XYZ file of C-alpha atoms in Angstrom:
274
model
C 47.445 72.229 66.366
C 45.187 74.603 64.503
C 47.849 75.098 62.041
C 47.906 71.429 61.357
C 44.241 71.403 60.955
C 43.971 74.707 58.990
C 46.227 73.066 56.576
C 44.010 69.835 56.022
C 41.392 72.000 55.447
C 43.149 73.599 52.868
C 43.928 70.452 51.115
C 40.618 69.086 51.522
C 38.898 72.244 49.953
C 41.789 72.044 47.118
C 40.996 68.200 46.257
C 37.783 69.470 44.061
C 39.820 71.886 42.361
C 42.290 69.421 41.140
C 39.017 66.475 39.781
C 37.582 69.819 37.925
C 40.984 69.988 36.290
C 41.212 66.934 35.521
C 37.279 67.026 34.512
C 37.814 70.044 32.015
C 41.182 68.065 30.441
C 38.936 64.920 30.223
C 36.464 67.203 28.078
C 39.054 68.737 26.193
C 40.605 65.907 24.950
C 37.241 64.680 23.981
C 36.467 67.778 21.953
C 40.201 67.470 20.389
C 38.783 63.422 19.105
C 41.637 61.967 21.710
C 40.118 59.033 23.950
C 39.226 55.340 24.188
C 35.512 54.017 25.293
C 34.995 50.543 26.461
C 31.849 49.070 25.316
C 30.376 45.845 26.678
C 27.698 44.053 24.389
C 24.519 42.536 26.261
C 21.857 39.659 24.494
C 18.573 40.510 22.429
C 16.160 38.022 21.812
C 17.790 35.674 24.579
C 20.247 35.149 22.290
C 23.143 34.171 24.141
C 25.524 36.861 22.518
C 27.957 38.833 24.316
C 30.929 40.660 24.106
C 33.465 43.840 24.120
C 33.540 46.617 22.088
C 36.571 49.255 21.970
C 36.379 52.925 20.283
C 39.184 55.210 19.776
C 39.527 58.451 18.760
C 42.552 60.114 17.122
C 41.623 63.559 15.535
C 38.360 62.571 12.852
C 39.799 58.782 12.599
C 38.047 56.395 14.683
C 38.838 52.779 15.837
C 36.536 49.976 16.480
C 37.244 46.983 17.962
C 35.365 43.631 18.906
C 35.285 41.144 20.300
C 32.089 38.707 20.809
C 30.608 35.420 20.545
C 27.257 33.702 20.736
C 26.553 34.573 17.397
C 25.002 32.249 14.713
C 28.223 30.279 13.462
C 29.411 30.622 9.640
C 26.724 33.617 9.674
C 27.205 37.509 9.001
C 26.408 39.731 11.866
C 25.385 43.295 10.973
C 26.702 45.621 13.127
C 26.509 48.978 13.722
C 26.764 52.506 15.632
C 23.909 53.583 16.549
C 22.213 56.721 18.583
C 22.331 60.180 17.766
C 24.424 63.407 17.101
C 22.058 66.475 17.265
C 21.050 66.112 21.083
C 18.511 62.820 21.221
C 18.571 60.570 23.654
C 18.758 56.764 22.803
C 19.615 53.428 24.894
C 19.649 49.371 23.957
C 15.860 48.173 24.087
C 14.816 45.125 26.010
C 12.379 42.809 26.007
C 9.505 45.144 26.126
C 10.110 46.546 23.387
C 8.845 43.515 21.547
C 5.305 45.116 20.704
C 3.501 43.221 18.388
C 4.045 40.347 20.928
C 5.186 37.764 18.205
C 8.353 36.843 20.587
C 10.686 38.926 18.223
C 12.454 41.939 19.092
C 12.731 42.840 15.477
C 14.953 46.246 14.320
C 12.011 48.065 13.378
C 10.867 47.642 17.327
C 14.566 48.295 18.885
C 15.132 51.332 16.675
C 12.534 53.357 18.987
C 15.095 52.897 21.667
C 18.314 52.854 19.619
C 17.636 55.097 16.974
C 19.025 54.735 13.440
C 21.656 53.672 11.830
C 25.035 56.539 12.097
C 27.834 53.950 10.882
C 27.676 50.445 9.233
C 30.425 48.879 10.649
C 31.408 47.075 7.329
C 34.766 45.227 6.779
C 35.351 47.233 3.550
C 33.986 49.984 1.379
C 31.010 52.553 2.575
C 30.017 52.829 6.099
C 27.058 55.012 5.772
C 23.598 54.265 6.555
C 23.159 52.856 3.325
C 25.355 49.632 3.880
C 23.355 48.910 7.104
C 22.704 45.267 5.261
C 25.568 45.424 3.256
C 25.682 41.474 4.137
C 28.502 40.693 1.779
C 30.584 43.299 3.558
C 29.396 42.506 7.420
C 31.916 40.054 9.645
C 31.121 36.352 9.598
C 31.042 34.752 12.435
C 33.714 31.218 12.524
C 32.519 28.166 13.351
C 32.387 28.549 17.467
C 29.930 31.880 17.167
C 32.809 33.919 17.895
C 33.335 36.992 15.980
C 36.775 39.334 15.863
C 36.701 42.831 13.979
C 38.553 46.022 13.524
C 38.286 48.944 11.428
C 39.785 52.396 11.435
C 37.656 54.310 9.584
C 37.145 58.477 8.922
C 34.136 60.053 10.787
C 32.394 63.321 11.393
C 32.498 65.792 13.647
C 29.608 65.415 14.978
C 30.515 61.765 15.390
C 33.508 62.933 17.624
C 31.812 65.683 19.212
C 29.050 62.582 20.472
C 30.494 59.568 20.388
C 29.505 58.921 24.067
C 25.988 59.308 22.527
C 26.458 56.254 20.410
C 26.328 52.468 21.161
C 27.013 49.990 19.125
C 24.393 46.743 18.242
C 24.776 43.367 16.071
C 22.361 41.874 14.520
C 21.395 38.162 14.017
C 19.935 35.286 15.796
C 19.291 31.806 15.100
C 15.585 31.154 16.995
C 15.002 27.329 15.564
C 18.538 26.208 16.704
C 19.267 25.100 12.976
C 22.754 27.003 13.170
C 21.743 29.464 10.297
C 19.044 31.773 9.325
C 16.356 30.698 7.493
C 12.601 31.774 7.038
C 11.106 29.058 9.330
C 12.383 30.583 12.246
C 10.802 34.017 12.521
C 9.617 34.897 8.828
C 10.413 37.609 6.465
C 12.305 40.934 7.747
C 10.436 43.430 7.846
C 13.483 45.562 6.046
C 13.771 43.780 3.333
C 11.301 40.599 2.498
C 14.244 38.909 0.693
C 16.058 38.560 3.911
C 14.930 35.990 7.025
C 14.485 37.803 9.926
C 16.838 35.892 12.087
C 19.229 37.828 9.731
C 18.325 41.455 10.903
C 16.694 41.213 14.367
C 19.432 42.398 16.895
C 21.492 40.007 19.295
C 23.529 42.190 21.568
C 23.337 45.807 22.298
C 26.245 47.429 24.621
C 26.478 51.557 25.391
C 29.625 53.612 26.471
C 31.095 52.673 29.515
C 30.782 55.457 32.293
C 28.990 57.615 30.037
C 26.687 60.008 31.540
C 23.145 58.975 30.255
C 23.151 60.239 26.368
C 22.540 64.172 25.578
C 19.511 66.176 27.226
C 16.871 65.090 24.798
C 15.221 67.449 23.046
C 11.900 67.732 22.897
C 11.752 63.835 23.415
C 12.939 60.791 20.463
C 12.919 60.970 17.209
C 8.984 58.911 17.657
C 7.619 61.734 19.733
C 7.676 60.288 23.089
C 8.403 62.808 25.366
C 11.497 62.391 27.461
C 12.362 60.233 30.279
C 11.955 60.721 33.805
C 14.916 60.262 35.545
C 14.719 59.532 39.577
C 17.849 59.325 41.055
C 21.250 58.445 38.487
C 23.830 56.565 40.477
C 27.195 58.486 40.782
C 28.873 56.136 38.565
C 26.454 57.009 36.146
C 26.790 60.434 36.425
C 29.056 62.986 34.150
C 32.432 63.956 35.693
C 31.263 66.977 36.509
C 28.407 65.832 38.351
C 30.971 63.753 40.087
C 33.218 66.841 40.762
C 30.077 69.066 41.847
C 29.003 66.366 44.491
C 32.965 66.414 45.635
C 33.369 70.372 46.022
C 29.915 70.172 47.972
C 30.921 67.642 50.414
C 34.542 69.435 50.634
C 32.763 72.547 52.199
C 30.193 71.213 54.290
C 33.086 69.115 55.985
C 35.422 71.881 56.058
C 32.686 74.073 57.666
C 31.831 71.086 60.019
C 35.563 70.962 61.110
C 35.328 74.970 61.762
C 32.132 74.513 63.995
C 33.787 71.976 65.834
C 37.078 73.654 66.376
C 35.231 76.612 67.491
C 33.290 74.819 70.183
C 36.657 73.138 71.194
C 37.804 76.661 71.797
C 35.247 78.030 73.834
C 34.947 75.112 76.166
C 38.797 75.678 76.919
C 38.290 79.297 77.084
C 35.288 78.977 79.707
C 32.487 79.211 77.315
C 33.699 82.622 76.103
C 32.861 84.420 72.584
């Protein structure tokens, strides 16, 4: 009997060693630009929009995939990756964010919490920073609000190296229900003053699936907030190997419990001797 129990102890202590395995081939295959990341794209500005984002890596080429709707129909939607690559934390912005009070989360506003533009997601030609309202090169949405793209396109190291650091947001809304953009319904953007900005305030934000929550931030965003508290982060939200610490602990404490108990077990048949 204490074989049998010696040996289920063995297996329970060798259970953590196998997740760290699989946690270090998880990270290696990251670092190697192998992987796929789910995305799922919430509304801004009570827009309505929603929808699914897919990224995948093969060596310095990545994938991206989407699928959404809600958007302003007939319309291009600017999209792009957002976040950071040298260790800054950033996350989709909400309502709050909306500080001038005008009823607008505008991109100026949201790029506090989702930093700047890494890749224009453009259906041909540059991606860089400088095509972030490329309009003649951004997906249209078709008549239903509904909006389909893919694009493989080449990207950085440093894109690889963090792309669980990076979310993706599109950009457009339609706040006087006229089924376009147009001045009347929120003014001028405050990029560029020849564009309404219905056409650049964001509709849908979305962040890596399962990701842990972005890099350590250092020293605070890029504005010079200092950095987040952060009480308490759900295991699911947790990095794998946060995951495979909290197994290994629980794996001893139960395997030590299992010891006490056997040892008591063994006294009590042995008339309470040491």
């Amino acid at each position: 009997m204490i074989a049998k129990r010696t040996s289920r102890l063995a297996a329970l202590v060798a259970l953590p060693a196998a997740l760290a395995l699989t946690v270090g081939a998880s990270s290696q295959a990251v670092a190697q630009g192998t992987g796929a990341f789910q995305i799922n794209l919430a509304q801004l500005n009570n827009s309505g929009s929603k929808g699914t984002a897919m990224l995948s890596l093969q060596g310095n080429r990545l994938t991206v995939k989407i699928e959404s709707e809600g958007l302003v129909p007939g319309q291009p939607s600017a999209q792009h990756l957002h976040g950071s690559t040298d260790g800054h934390d950033f996350h989709c912005p909400d309502a709050s964010d909306d500080t001038n009070g005008d009823g607008v989360l505008d991109n100026t506003e949201a790029t506090v919490d989702y930093g700047n533009i890494n890749i224009s997601l453009t259906t041909k030609g540059p991606t860089d920073m400088m095509s972030g309202l490329a309009v003649d090169r951004m997906p249209v949405a078709d008549a239903q609000g509904k909006l389909s793209y893919q694009r493989t396109i080449p990207v950085s190291q440093a894109v690889v190296d963090h792309i669980k650091d990076l979310h993706i947001v599109q950009h457009g809304i339609d706040r006087n229900n006229n089924k376009k953009y147009d001045f009347d319904g929120a003014g001028k953007s405050e990029l560029d003053p020849k564009l309404p900005q219905e056409a650049t305030a964001p509709t849908n934000c979305g962040e890596v699936k399962g990701a842990a929550v972005g890099s350590i931030p250092v020293g605070g965003v890029e504005t010079g907030t200092g950095p987040v508290k952060e009480q308490g982060v759900p295991i699911a939200m947790m990095g794998a190997g946060g995951v495979a610490f909290v197994a290994v602990t629980g794996a001893l404490a139960l395997a030590r419990r299992r010891r006490s108990v056997l040892a008591t077990g063994w006294r009590g048949n042995n008339g309470g001797a040491a």
